[in-house]
Short mmCIF file of C-alpha atoms and ligand atoms in Angstrom, two decimals:
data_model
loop_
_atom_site.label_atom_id
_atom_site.label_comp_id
_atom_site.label_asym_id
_atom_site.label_seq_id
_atom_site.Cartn_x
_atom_site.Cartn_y
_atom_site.Cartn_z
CA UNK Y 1 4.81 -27.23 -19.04
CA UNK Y 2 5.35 -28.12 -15.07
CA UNK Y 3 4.15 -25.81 -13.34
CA UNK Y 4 6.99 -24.11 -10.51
CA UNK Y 5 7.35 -26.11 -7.08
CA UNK Y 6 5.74 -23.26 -5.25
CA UNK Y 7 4.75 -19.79 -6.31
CA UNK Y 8 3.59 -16.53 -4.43
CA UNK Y 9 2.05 -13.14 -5.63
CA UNK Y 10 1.46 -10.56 -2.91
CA UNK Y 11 -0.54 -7.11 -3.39
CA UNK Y 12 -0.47 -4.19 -1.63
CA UNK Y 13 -3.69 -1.84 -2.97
CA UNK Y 14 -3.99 -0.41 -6.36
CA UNK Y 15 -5.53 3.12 -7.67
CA UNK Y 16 -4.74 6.26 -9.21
CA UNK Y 17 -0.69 5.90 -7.92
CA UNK Y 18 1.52 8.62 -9.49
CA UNK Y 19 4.88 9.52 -8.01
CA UNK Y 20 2.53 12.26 -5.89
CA UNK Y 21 0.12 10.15 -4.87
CA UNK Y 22 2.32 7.23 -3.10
CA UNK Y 23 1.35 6.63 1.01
CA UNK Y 24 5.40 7.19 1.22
CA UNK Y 25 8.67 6.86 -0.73
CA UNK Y 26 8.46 4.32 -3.78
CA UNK Y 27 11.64 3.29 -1.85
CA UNK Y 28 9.82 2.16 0.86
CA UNK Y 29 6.90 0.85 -1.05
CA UNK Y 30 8.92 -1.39 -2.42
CA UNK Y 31 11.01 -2.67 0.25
CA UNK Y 32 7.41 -3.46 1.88
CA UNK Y 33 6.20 -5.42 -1.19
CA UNK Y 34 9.83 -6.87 -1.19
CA UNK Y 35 9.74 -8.02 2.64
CA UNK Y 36 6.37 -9.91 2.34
CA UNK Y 37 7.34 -12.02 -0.43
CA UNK Y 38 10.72 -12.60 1.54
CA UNK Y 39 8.36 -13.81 4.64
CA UNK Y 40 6.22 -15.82 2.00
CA UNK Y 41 8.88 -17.24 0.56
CA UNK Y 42 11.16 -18.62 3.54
CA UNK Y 43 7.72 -20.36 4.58
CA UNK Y 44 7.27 -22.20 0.94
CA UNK Y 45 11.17 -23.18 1.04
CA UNK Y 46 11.42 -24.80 4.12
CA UNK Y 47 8.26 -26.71 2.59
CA UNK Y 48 5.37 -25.36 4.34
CA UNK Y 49 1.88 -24.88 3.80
CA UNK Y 50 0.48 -22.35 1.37
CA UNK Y 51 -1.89 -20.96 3.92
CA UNK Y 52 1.06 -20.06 6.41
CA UNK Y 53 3.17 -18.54 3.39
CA UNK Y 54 0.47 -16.22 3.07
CA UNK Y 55 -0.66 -15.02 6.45
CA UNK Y 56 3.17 -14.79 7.08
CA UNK Y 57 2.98 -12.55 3.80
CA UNK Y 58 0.00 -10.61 4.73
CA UNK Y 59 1.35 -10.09 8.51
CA UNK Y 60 4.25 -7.99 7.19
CA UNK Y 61 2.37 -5.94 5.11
CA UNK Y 62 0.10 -5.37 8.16
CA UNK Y 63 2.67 -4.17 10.24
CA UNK Y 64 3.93 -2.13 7.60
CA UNK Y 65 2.94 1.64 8.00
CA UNK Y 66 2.18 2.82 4.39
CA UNK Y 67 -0.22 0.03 3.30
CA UNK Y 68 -3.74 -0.04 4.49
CA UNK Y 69 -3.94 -2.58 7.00
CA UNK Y 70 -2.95 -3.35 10.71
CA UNK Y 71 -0.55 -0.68 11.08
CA UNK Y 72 -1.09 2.19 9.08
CA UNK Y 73 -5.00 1.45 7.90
CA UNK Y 74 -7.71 3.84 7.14
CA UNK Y 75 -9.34 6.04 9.60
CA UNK Y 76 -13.96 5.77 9.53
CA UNK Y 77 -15.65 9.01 9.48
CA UNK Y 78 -15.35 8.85 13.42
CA UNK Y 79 -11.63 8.92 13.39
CA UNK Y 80 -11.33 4.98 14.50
CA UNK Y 81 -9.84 2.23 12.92
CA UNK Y 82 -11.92 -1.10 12.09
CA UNK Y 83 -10.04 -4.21 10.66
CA UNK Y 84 -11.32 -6.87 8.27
CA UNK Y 85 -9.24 -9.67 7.16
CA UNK Y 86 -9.73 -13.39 5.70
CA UNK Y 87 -8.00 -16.83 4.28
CA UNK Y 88 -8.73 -19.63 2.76
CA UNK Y 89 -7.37 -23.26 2.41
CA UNK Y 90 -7.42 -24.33 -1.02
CA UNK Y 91 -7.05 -27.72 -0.27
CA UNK Y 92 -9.93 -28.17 2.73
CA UNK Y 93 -12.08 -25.21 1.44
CA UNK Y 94 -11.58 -24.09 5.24
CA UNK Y 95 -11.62 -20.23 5.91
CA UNK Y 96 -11.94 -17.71 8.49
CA UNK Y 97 -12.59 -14.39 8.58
CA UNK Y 98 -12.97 -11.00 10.88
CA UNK Y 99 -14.78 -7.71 10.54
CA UNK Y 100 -14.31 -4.61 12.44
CA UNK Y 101 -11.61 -5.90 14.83
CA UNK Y 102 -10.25 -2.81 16.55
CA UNK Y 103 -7.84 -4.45 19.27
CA UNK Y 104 -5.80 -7.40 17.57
CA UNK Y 105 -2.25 -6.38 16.13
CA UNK Y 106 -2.57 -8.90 13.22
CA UNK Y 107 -6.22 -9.44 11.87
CA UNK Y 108 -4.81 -12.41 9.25
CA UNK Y 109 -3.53 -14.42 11.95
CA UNK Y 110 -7.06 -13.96 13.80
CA UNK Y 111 -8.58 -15.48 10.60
CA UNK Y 112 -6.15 -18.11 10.45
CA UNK Y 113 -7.23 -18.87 14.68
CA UNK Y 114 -11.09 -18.54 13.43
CA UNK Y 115 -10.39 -21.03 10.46
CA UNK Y 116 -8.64 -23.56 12.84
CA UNK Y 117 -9.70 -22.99 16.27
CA UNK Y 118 -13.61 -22.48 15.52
CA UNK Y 119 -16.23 -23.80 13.84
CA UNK Y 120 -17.23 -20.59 12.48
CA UNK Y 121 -16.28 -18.54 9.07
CA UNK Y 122 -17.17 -14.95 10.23
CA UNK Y 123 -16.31 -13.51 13.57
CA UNK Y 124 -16.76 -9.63 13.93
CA UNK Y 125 -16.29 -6.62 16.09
CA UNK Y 126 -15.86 -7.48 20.04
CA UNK Y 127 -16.57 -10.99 19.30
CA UNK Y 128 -13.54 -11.22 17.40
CA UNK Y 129 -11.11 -9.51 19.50
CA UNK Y 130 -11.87 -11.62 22.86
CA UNK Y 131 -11.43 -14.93 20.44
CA UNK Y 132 -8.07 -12.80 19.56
CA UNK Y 133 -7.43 -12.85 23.23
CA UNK Y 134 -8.57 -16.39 24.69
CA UNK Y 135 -6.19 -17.24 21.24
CA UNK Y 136 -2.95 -15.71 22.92
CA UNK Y 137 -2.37 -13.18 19.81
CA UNK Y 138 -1.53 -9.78 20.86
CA UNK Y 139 -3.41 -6.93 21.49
CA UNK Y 140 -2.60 -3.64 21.47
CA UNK Y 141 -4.13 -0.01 21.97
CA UNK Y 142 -6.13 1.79 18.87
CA UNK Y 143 -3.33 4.06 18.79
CA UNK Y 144 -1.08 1.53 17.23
CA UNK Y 145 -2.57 1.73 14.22
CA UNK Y 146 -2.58 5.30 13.48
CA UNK Y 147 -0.68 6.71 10.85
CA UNK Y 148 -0.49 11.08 10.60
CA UNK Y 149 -0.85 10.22 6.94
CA UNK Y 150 -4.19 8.33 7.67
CA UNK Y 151 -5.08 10.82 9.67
CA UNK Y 152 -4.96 13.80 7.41
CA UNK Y 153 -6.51 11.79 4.22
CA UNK Y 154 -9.59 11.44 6.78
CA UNK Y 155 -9.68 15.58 7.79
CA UNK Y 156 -9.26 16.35 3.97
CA UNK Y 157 -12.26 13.98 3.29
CA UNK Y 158 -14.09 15.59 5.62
CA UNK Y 159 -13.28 19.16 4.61
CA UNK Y 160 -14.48 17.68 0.76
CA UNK Y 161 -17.22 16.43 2.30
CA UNK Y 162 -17.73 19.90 3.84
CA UNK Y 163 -17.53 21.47 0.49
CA UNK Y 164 -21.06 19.57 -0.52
CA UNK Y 165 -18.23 17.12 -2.72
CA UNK Y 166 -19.13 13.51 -2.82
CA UNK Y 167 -16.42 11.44 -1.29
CA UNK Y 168 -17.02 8.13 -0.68
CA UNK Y 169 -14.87 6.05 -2.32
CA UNK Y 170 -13.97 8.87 -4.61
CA UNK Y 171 -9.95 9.14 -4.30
CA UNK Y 172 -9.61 5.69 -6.29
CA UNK Y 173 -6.76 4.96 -4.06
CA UNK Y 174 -6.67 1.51 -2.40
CA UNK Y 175 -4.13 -0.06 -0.04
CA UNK Y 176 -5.50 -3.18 1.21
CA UNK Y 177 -3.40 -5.87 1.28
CA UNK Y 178 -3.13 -9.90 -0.03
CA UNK Y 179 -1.26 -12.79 -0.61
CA UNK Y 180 -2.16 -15.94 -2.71
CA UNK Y 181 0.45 -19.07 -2.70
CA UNK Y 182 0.80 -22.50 -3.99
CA UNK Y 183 2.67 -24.66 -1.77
CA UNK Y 184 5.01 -27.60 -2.88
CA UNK Y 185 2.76 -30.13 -2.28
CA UNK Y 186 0.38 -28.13 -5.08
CA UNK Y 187 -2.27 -26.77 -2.69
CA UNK Y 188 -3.45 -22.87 -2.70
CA UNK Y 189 -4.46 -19.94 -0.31
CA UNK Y 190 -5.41 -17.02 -0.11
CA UNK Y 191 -5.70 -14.21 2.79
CA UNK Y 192 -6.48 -10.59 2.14
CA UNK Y 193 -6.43 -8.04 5.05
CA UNK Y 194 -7.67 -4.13 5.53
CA UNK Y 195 -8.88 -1.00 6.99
CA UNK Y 196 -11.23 -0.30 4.41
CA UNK Y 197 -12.22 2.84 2.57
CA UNK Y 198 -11.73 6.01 4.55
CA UNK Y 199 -13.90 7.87 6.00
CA UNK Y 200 -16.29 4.67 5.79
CA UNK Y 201 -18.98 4.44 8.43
CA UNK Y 202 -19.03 2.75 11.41
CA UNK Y 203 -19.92 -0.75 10.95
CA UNK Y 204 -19.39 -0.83 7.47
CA UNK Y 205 -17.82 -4.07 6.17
CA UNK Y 206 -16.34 -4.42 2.58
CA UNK Y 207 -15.84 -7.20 0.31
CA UNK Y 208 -11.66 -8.51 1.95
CA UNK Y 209 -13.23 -10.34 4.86
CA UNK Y 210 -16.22 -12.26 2.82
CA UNK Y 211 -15.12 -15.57 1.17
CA UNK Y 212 -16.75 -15.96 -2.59
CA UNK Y 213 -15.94 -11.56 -2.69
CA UNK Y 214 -12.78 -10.64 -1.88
CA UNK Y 215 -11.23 -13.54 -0.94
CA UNK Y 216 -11.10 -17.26 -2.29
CA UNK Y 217 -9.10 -20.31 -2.36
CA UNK Y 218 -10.00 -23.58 -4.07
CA UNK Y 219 -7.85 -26.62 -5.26
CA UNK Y 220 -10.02 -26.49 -8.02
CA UNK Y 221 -9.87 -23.95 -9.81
CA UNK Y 222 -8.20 -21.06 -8.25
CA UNK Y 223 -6.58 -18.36 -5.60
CA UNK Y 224 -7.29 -14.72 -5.41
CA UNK Y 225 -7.15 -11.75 -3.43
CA UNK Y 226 -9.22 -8.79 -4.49
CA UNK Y 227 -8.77 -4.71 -3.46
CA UNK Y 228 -10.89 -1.79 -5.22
CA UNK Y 229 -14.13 -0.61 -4.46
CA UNK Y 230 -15.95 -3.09 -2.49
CA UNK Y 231 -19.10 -2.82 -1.94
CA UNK Y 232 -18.92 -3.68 -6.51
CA UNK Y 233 -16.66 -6.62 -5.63
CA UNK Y 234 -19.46 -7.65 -3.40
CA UNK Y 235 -22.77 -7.46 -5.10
CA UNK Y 236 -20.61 -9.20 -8.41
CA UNK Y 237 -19.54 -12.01 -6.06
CA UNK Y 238 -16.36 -11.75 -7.72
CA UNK Y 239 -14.09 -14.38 -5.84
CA UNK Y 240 -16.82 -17.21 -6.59
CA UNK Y 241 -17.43 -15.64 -9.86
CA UNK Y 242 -13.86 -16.24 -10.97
CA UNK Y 243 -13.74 -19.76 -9.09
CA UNK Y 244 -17.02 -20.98 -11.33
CA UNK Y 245 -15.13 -19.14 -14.12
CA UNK Y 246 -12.63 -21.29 -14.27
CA UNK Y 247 -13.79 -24.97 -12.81
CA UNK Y 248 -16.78 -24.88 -14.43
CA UNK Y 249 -16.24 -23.06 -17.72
CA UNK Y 250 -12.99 -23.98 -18.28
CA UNK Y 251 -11.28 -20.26 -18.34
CA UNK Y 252 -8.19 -19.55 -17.17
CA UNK Y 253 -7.41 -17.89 -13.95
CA UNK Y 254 -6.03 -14.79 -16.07
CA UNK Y 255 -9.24 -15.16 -17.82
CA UNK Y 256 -11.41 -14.95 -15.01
CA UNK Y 257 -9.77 -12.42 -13.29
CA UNK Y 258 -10.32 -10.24 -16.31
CA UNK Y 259 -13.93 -11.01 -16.62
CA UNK Y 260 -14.31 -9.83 -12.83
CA UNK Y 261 -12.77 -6.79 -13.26
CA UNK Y 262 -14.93 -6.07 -16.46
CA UNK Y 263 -18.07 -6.86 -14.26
CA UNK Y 264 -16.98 -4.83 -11.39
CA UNK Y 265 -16.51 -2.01 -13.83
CA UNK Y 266 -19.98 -2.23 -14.80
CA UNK Y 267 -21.30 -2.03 -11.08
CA UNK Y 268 -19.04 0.83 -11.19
CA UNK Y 269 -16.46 -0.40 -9.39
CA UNK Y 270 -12.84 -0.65 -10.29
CA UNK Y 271 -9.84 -2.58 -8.67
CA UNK Y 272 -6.92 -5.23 -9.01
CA UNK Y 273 -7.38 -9.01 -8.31
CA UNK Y 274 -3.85 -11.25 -7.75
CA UNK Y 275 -3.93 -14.92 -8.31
CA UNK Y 276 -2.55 -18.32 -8.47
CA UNK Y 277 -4.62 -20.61 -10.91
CA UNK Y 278 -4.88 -24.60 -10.02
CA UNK Y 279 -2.35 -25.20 -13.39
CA UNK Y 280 0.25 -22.98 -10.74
CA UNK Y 281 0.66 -19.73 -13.21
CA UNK Y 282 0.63 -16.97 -10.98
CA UNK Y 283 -0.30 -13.21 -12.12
CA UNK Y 284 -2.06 -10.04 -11.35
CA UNK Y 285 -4.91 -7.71 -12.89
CA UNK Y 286 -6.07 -4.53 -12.19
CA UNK Y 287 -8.32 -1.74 -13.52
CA UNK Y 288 -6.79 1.26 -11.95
CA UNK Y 289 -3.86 2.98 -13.19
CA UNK Y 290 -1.16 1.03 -10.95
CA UNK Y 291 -1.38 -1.59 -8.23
CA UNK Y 292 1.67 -2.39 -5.27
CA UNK Y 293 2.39 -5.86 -6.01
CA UNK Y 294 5.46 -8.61 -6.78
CA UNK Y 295 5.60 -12.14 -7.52
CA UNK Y 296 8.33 -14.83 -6.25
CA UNK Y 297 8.73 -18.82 -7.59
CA UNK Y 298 10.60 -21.62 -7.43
CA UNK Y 299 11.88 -20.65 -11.26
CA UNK Y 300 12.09 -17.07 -11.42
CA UNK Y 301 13.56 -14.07 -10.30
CA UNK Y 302 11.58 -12.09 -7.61
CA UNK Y 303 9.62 -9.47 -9.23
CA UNK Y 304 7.65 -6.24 -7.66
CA UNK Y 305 6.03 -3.60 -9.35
CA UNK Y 306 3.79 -0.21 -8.95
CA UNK Y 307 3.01 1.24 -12.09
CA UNK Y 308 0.59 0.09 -15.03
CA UNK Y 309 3.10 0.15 -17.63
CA UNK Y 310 5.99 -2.41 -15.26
CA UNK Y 311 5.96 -6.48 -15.55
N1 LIG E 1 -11.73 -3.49 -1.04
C1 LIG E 1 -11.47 -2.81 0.20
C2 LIG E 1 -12.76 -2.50 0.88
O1 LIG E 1 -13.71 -2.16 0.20
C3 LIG E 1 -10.71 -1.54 0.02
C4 LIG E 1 -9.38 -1.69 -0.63
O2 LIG E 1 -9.18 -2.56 -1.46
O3 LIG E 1 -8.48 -0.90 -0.28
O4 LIG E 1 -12.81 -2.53 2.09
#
C-alpha cells in the first residue's frame, strides 16, 4: 500500500490523565492538540519541509498554557523555569538542540537556529539564549512562562516533600510536547520541546533535548518523539534504540516503539513515544494510562485523542 503524501502525529504529555487530573478543560486540551496539527498541516500542504511542519507544530503547543512547555512549563524546586527542546532532519541527520534556556519564547525554533545556523548539536543555559538573541528570535521575561497552575503543582510538591514523601517524578503526569512529520517529498522530523519534571533541580536536563533519547529522526528507519520519565528514556537510549530497531532488525516502527516502552518500564520508567516510520504509517504508544495526542494525513480524517481506551 502507498503510503499518504504527508503525515503528522503531534503529542502533548501522557500520564495518569482522568477527567480530575487534566492541566485545564478537555475542551481546551483538545483545541490545543487540534491547533498544532492545523499549524503542521498548512506547512505540509503548501509542500514544505517536514522539519518546519513540526517546529511550526511544536511552537503552538509551546505557546499554549496547559501543556508543559514554553508557556505554561514546569516550575524546578527553586520556583524557575528551564527549557529543553530538540529536532531532527530525517533526511540530513542534522539536529539541534537546547537545555535550560530560560529567556527564549520558543525553545524549538532555537533548535531549529542551532541545527542551521551552527555547527553545534547541543547549546545550553546562557549560551543558548544569547545565540537566541544574535538569531533575532524573541525574548521575553521569566514571567511569561508562568502558569498559577504550575505554580501550585510545585508548592504541593514541596509540601509532599515536606511530609518526608518521595516526589520526584512521582505524580506520573507528563506534558511535554512533540511533533514527528513526513513531508511530501518522503523525508521525516522530529522536534520535542519541555519544562521538564517539576520540582526538578537546577541544572537538571532530561532525555527531550538529547538526540538518540528523546528525540530522533532518520530517513532510514524512523521519527519519534518521546515524553515520560526521563532520566529511563535516557540510560535505555530509547530514540536510537528504536532507530537500530527498525533499520537494522527489520521491526516496524510500531514495533520498536513498543519494545522501548517495555525497556523503559524495566528501568522503571514509563511514558508515550509518537512516530512516523520510513514506510510513512504514523502512530502513537504509551505506557501510562492516557497520552494528549492526534494525528492528521493526506488520506484521513484528523484525529486527537486523551484517553487509553480512544483511537
Ligand atoms: N521526558 C521529560 C523530561 O524528563 C518530561 C515529560 O515528558 O514531561 O524532561
Amino acid at each position: 500500500m502507498n503510503p499518504p503524501a504527508w503525515s503528522l502525529v503531534v503529542h502533548g504529555g501522557c500520564g495518569q490523565l482522568t477527567p480530575d487530573t487534566l492541566p485545564g478543560p478537555e475542551s481546551q486540551c483538545r483545541a490545543g492538540l487540534s491547533a498544532a496539527l492545523g499549524a503542521g498541516k498548512a506547512v505540509l500542504l503548501a509542500g514544505g519541509s517536514a522539519v518546519d511542519a513540526v517546529a511550526a507544530a511544536v511552537s503552538v503547543l509551546e505557546d499554549h498554557p496547559l501543556f508543559n512547555a514554553g508557556r505554561g512549563a514546569v516550575f524546578t524546586a527553586e520556583g524557575r523555569t528551564e527549557l529543553d527542546a530538540a529536532i531532527m532532519d530525517g533526511a540530513t541527520r542534522l539536529a539541534g538542540a537546547v537545555a535550560g534556556v530560560i529567556r527564549t519564547r520558543n525553545p524549538v525554533q532555537l533548535a531549529r537556529a542551532v541545527m542551521r545556523h551552527s555547527p553545534h548539536v547541543l547549546l545550553a543555559r546562557d549560551g543558548a539564549d544569547v545565540f537566541a538573541l544574535e538569531q533575532g528570535l524573541e525574548q521575553v521575561e521569566p514571567g511569561w512562562f508562568r502558569v498559577e497552575g504550575r505554580w501550585q503543582a510545585l508548592q504541593a510538591m514541596k509540601a509532599a516533600a515536606a511530609r518526608g514523601e518521595d516526589v520526584f517524578d512521582a505524580d506520573l503526569k507528563y506534558g511535554t510536547v512533540g511533533a514527528v512529520a513526513r513531508d511530501a517529498q518522503g523525508h521525516l522530523a522530529a522536534a520535542t520541546s519541555t519544562g521538564g519534571l517539576t520540582g526538578k533541580r537546577w541544572g537538571r536536563i532530561g532525555d527531550s533535548p538529547l538526540i538518540g533519547a528523546g528525540t530522533i529522526a532518520d530517513d532510514r528507519s524512523l521519527a519519534a518523539s518521546c515524553t515520560g520519565s526521563g532520566e529511563a528514556f535516557i540510560r535505555a537510549g530509547a530514540g536510537h534504540e528504536m532507530g537500530a530497531l527498525v533499520r537494522l532488525a527489520g521491526l516496524s516502527a510500531a514495533d520498536a516503539a513498543a519494545r522501548a516502552l517495555v525497556d523503559v518500564q524495566a528501568l522503571g520508567g514509563t511514558g508515550g513515544i509518537i512516530f512516523i516510520g520510513r514506510d510513512g504509517v504514523p502512530g502513537w504508544a504509551f505506557s501510562t494510562p492516557g497520552m494528549f495526542r492526534g494525528r492528521a494525513t493526506a488520506c484521513d480524517e484528523d484525529e486527537v485523542a486523551i484517553w487509553g481506551d480512544e483511537g
